[in-house]
Coordinates of C-alpha atoms and ligand atoms in Angstrom, one line a residue:
X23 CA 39.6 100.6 -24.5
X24 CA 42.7 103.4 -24.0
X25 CA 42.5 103.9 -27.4
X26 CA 39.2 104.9 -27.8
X27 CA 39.2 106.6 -24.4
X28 CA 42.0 108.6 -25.8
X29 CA 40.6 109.4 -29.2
X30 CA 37.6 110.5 -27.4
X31 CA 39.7 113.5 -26.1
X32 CA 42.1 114.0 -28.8
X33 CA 40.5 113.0 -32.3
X34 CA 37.4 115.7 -33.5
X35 CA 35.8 112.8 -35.2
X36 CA 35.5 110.4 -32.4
X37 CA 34.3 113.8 -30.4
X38 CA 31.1 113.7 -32.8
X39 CA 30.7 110.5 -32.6
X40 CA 30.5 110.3 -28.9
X41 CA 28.4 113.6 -28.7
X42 CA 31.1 115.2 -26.5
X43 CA 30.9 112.2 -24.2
X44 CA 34.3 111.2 -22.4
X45 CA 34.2 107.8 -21.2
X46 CA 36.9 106.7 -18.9
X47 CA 38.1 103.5 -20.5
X48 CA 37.1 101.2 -17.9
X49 CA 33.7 102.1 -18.5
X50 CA 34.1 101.8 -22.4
X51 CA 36.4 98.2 -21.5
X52 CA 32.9 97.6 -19.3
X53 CA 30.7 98.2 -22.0
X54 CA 33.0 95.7 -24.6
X55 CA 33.0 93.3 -22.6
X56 CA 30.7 92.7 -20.7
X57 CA 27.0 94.9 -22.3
X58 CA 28.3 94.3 -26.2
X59 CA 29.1 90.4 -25.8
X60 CA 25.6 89.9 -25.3
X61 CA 24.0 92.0 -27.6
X62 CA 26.5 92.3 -30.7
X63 CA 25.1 89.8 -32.8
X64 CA 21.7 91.7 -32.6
X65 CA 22.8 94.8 -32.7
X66 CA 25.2 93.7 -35.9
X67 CA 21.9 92.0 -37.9
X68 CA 19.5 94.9 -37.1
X69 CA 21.7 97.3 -38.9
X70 CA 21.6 94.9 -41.8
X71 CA 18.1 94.7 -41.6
X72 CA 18.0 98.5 -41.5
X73 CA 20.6 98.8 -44.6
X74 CA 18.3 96.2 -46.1
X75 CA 15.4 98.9 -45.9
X76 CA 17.5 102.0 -47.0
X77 CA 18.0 99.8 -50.2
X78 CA 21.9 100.1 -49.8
X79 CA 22.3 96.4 -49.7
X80 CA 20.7 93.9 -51.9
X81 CA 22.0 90.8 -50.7
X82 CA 22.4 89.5 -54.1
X83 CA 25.9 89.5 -54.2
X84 CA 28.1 88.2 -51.3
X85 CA 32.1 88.9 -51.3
X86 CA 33.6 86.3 -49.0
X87 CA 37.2 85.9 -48.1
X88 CA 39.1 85.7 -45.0
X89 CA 42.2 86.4 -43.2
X90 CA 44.2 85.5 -40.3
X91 CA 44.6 87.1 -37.2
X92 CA 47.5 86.2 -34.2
X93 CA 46.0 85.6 -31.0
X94 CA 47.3 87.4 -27.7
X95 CA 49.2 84.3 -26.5
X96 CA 52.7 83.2 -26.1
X97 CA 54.8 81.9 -29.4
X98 CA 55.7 78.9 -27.7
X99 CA 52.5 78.1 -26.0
X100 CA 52.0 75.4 -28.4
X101 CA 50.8 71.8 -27.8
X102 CA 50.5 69.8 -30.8
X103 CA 47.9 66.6 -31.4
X104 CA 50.7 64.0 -32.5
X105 CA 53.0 64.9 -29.4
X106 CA 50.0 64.6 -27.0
X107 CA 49.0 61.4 -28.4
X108 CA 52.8 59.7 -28.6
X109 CA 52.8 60.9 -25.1
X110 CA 49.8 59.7 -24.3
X111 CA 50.6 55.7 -26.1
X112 CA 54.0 55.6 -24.3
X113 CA 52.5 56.6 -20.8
X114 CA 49.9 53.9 -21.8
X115 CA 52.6 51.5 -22.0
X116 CA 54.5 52.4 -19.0
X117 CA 51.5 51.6 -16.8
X118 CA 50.7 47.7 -18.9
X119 CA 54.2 47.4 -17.8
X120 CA 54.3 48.2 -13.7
X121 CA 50.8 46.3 -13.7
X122 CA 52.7 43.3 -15.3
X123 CA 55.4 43.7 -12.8
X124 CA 53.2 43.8 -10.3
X125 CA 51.1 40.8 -10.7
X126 CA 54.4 38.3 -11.6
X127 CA 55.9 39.9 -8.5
X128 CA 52.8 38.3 -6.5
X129 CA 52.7 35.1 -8.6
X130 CA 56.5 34.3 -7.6
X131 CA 55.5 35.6 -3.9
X132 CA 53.0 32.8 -4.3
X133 CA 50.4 35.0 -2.2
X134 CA 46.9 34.2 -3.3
X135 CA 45.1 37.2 -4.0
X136 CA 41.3 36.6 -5.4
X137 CA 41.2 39.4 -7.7
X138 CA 44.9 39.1 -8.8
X139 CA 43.8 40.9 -11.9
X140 CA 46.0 44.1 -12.4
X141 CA 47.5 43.3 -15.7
X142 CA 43.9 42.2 -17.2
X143 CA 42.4 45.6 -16.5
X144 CA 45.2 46.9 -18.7
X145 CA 44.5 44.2 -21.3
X146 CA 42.2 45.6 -24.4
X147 CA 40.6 48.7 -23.4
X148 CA 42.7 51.9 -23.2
X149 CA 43.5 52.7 -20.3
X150 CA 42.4 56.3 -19.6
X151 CA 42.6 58.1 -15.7
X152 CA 39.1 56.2 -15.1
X153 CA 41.1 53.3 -15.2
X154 CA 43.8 54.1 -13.4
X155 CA 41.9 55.5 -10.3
X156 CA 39.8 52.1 -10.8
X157 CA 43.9 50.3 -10.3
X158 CA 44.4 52.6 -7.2
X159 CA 41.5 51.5 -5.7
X160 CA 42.2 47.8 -5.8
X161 CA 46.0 48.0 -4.7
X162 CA 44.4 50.2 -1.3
X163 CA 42.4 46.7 -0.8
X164 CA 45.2 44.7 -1.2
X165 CA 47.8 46.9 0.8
X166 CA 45.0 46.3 3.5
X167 CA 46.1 43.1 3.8
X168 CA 49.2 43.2 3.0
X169 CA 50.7 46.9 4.5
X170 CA 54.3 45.9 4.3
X171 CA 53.9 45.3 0.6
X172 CA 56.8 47.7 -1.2
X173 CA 56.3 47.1 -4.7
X174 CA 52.4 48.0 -4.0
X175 CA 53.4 50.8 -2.0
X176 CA 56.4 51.7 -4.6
X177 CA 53.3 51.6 -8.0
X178 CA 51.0 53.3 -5.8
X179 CA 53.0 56.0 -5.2
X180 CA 53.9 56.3 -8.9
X181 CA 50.5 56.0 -10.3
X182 CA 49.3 58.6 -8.0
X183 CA 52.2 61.1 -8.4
X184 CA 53.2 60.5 -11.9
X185 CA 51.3 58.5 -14.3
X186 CA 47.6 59.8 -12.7
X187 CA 48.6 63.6 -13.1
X188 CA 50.0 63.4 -16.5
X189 CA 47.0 61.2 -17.8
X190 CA 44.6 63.6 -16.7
X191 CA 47.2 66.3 -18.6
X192 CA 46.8 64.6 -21.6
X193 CA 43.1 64.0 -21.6
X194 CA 42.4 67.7 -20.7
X195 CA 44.8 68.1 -23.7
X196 CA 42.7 66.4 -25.8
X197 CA 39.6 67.8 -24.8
X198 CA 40.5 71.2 -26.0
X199 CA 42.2 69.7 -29.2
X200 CA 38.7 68.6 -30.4
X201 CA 39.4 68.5 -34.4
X202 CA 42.2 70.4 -34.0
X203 CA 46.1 69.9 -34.3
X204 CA 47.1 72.7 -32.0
X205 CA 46.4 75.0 -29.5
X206 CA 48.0 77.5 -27.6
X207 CA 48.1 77.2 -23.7
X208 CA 48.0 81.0 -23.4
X209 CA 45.2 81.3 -24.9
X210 CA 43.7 77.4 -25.6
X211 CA 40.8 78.9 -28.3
X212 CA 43.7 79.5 -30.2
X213 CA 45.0 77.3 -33.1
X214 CA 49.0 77.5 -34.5
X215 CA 48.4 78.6 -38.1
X216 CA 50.6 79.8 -41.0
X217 CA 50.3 84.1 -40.9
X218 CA 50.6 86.0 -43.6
X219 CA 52.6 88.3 -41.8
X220 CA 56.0 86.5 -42.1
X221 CA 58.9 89.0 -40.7
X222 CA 61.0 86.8 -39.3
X223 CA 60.5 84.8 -42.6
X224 CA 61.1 81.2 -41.4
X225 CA 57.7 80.4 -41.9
X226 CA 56.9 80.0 -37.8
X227 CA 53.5 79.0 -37.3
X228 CA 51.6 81.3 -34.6
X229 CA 48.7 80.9 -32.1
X230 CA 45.6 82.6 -33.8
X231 CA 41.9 82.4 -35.8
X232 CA 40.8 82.6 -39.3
X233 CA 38.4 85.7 -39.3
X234 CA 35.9 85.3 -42.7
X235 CA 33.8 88.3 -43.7
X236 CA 31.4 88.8 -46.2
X237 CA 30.7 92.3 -47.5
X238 CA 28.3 94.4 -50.3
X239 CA 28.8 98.2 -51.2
X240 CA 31.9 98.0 -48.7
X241 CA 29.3 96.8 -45.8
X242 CA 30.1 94.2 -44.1
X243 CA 27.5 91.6 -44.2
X244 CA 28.3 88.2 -42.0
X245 CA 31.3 87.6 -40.2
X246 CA 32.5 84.4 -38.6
X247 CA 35.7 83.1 -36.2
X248 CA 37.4 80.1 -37.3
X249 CA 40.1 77.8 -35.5
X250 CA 41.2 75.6 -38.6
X251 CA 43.5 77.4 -40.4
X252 CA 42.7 76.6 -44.4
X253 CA 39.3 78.9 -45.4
X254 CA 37.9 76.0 -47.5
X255 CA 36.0 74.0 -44.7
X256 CA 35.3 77.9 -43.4
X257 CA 32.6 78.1 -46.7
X258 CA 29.5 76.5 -45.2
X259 CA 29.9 77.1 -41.5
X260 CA 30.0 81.3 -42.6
X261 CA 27.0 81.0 -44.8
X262 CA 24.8 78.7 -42.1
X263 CA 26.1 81.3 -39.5
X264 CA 24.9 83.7 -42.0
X265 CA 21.1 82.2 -43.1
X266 CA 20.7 81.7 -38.9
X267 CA 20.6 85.5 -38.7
X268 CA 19.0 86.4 -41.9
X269 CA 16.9 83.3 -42.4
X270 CA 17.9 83.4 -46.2
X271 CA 21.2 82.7 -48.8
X272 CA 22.4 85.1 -50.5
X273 CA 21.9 84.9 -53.9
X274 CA 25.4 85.0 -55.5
X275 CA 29.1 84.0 -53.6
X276 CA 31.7 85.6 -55.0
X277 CA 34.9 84.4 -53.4
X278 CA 38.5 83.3 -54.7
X279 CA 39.9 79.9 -55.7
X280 CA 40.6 79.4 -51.5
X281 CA 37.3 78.3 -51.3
X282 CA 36.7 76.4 -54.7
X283 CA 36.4 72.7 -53.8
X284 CA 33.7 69.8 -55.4
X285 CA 32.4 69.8 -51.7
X286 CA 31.4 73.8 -51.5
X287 CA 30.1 74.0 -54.9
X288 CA 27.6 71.1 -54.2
X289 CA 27.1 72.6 -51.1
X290 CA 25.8 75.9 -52.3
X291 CA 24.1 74.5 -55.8
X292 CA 22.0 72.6 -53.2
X293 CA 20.7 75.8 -51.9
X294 CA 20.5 78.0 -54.6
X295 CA 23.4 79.8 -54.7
X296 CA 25.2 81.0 -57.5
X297 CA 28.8 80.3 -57.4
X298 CA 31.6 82.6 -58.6
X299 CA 34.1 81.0 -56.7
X300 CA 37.1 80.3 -58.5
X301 CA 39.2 76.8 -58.2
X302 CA 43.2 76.4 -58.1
X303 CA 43.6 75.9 -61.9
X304 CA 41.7 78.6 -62.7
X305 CA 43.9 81.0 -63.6
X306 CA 46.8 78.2 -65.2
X307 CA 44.1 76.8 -67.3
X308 CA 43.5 80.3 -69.0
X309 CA 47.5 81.2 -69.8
X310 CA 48.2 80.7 -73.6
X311 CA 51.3 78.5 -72.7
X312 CA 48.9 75.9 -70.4
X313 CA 47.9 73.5 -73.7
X314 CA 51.0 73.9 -75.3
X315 CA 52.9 72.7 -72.0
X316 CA 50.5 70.3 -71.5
X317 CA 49.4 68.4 -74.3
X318 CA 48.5 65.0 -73.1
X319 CA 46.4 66.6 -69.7
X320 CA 43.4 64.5 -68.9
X321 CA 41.3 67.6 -70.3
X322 CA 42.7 67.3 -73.8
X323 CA 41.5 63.4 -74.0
X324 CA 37.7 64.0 -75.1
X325 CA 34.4 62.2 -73.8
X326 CA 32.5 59.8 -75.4
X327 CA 28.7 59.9 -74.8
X328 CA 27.0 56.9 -74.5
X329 CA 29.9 54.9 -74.3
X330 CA 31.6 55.7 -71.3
X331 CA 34.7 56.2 -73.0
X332 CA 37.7 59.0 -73.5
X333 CA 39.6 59.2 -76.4
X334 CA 43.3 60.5 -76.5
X335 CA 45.0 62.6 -78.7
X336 CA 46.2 59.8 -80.6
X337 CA 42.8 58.8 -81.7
X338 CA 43.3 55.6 -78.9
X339 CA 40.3 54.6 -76.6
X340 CA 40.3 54.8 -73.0
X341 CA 37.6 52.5 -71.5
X342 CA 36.3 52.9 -67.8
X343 CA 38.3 50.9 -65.1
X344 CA 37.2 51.1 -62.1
X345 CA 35.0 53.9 -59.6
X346 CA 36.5 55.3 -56.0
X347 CA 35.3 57.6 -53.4
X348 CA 37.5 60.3 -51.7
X349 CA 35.7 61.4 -48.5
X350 CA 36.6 64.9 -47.8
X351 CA 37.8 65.9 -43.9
X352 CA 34.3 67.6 -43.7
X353 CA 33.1 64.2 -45.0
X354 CA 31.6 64.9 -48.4
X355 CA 31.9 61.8 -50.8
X356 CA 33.6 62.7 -54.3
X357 CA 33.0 60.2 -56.9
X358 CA 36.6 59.5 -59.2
X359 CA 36.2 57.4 -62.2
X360 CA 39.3 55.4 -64.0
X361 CA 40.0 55.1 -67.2
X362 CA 42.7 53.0 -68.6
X363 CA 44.1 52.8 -72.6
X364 CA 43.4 49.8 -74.5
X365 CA 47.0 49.6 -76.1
X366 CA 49.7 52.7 -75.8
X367 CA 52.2 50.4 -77.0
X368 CA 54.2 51.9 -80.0
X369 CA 53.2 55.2 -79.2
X370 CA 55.2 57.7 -80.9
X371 CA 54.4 60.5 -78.0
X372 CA 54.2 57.8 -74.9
X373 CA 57.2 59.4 -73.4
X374 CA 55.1 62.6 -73.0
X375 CA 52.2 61.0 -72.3
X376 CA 53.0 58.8 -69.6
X377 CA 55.9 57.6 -67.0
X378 CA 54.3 54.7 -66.1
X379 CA 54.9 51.1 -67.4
X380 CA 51.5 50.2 -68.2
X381 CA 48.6 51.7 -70.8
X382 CA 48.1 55.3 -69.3
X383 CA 45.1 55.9 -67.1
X384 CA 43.5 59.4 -66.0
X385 CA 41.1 60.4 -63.0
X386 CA 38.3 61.7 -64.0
X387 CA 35.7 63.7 -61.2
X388 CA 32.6 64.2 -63.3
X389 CA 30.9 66.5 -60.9
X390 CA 34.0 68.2 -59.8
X391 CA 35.1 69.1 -63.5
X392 CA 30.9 69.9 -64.0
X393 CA 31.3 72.5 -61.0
X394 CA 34.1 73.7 -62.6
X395 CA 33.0 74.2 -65.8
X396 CA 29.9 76.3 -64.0
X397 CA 32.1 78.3 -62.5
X398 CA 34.4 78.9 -65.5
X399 CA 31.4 80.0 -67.2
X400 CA 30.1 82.8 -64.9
X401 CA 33.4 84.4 -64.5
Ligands
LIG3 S1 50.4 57.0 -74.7 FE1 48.4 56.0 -74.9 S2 46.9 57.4 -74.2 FE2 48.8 58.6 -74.5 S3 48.6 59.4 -76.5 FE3 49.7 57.5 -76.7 S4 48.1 56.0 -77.1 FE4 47.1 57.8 -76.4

């Protein structure tokens, strides 16, 4: 907001802009933050609309990528999923353990006690700070009885000022992790991502968001803000954010190999939309040195119709094995068919072909190599 309040005074293009106007930059900091929030996305689609009209954007062509930006939060802010939840196990086991203590304590007391059941309600479920208020609650009836109990008074004082406090920590942790791995405490809508932006160069991850944008005719189009660091799960939450505002697709997606997974491409052919998205062997496959190099690759052993079957470069069959499923994090299923050799032994070019013991096998994603092959073709 100082900025702009000081390019309002100094810069002649801002001046015309602004119609003379001189904010002070609380006002403008006002207006950001408090009038824009809850119009922007309005305000951002009506001018599409209205480029729509001019005819300066089509909408047939869509020019996705993304980069990340470094949130306004501390370095070492960071609190990590794994940590929280090895913390979290081991403070688990802590309390098992005092309730144990506890309840053989009063078994070698021999003092009857009706609902002698502390070290059951650890038994099973997690125990969570439910729990452990629920564990108070029954050792405040039994110090009733028994007020010059120590070892009651000795847990209650350490579930109440240790293990209650830092269970709560770790489930308020865990809220705000969600999906996530990380987040910053500084600024907890933050995730720790790799930046482009390296100048320390020791690869330090830092507290920010992956910012996608989709522009035509050097207009920007859709934008969205993104806490998981990789762009490929970014794809379809973008476009939905996208066919919200504008009720449609657009036609065509032109994006780069960052986004180029079985999952998108099925994704978008289910909606109509062309593909020009590139995938991460695109740009191997085309080098004149990629069949050379590789002259037993799964691609050079060549399909079969009708009888399910690949032959290799030696002429040998490869007959179907077996069929598996690889469920994507965003939980798309992708189908992977085996195929096994009937005999590779006294292969002349085995060693090339295969390290393993056995009659070499390959992978084979039918849709995914389809999808590719789509792709291929329009670029
Ligand atoms: S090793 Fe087996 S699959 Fe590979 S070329 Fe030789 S016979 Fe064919």
């Amino acid at each position: 907001s100082r900025q702009i309040a000081k390019a309002l005074r100094e810069n002649v293009n801002f001046m015309w802009l602004s119609g003379m106007n001189r904010p002070d930059f609380r006002t403008i900091n006002r207006f950001r933050g408090k009038v824009m929030k809850a119009v922007i996305n309005e305000v951002f689609y009506g001018i599409i609309d209205q480029l729509l009209e001019m005819g300066m954007i089509d909408l047939q062509s869509y020019f996705m990528d993304g980069t990340k930006i470094e949130a306004n939060a501390n370095k070492y802010s960071f609190v990590w999923k794994k940590s929280t939840q090895t913390y979290k196990a081991r403070l688990q086991e802590k309390v098992k353990a005092l309730l144990e203590q506890i309840d053989e304590l009063e078994a070698e007391e021999e003092k009857e006690y009706e609902d002698r059941d502390l070290n059951e309600m650890g038994e099973g479920k997690e125990i969570d700070s439910e729990k452990l208020n629920e564990v108070m609650e029954k050792i405040n009836q039994r110090l009733k009885n028994d007020t010059d109990n120590k070892d009651l008074k000795a847990a209650k004082k350490q579930i109440e000022k240790d293990f209650l406090p830092r269970m709560k920590k770790y489930e308020a942790y865990e809220d705000i992790l969600g999906e996530r791995n990380s987040f910053s405490k500084t600024d907890p809508d933050a995730t720790f991502m790799r930046m482009k932006e390296d100048h320390m160069k020791n690869g330090q991850l830092k507290a920010g968001y992956n910012i996608q944008v989709g522009t035509q005719n050097q207009f920007i189009l859709g934008y969205s803000l993104h806490q998981r660091p990789g762009d490929t799960l970014c794809l379809q939450e973008h476009l939905e954010k996208f066919y919200a505002n504008m009720g449609l697709y657009p036609q065509n997606v032109i994006a780069d190999a960052g986004y180029g997974s079985e999952e998108n491409y099925a994704w978008m052919e289910k909606r109509g939309i062309e593909a020009y998205v590139k995938y991460n062997s695109f740009h191997y496959e085309r080098k004149p040195s990629y069949k050379k190099k590789n002259p037993y690759r799964a691609d050079a052993f060549v399909y079969q119709e009708g009888e399910d079957e690949y032959e290799c470069p030696q002429g040998k069959r490869l007959r179907f094995e077996k069929e598996g499923i690889r469920r994507t994090e965003g939980g798309y299923e992708s189908k992977r068919k085996i195929y096994r050799c009937v005999d590779c032994s006294g292969c002349p070019v085995r060693g090339e072909c295969t390290k393993g013991k056995g009659n070499r096998q390959i992978t084979v994603g039918a849709e995914l190599e389809r999808y590719r092959r789509t792709a291929s073709e329009r670029l």
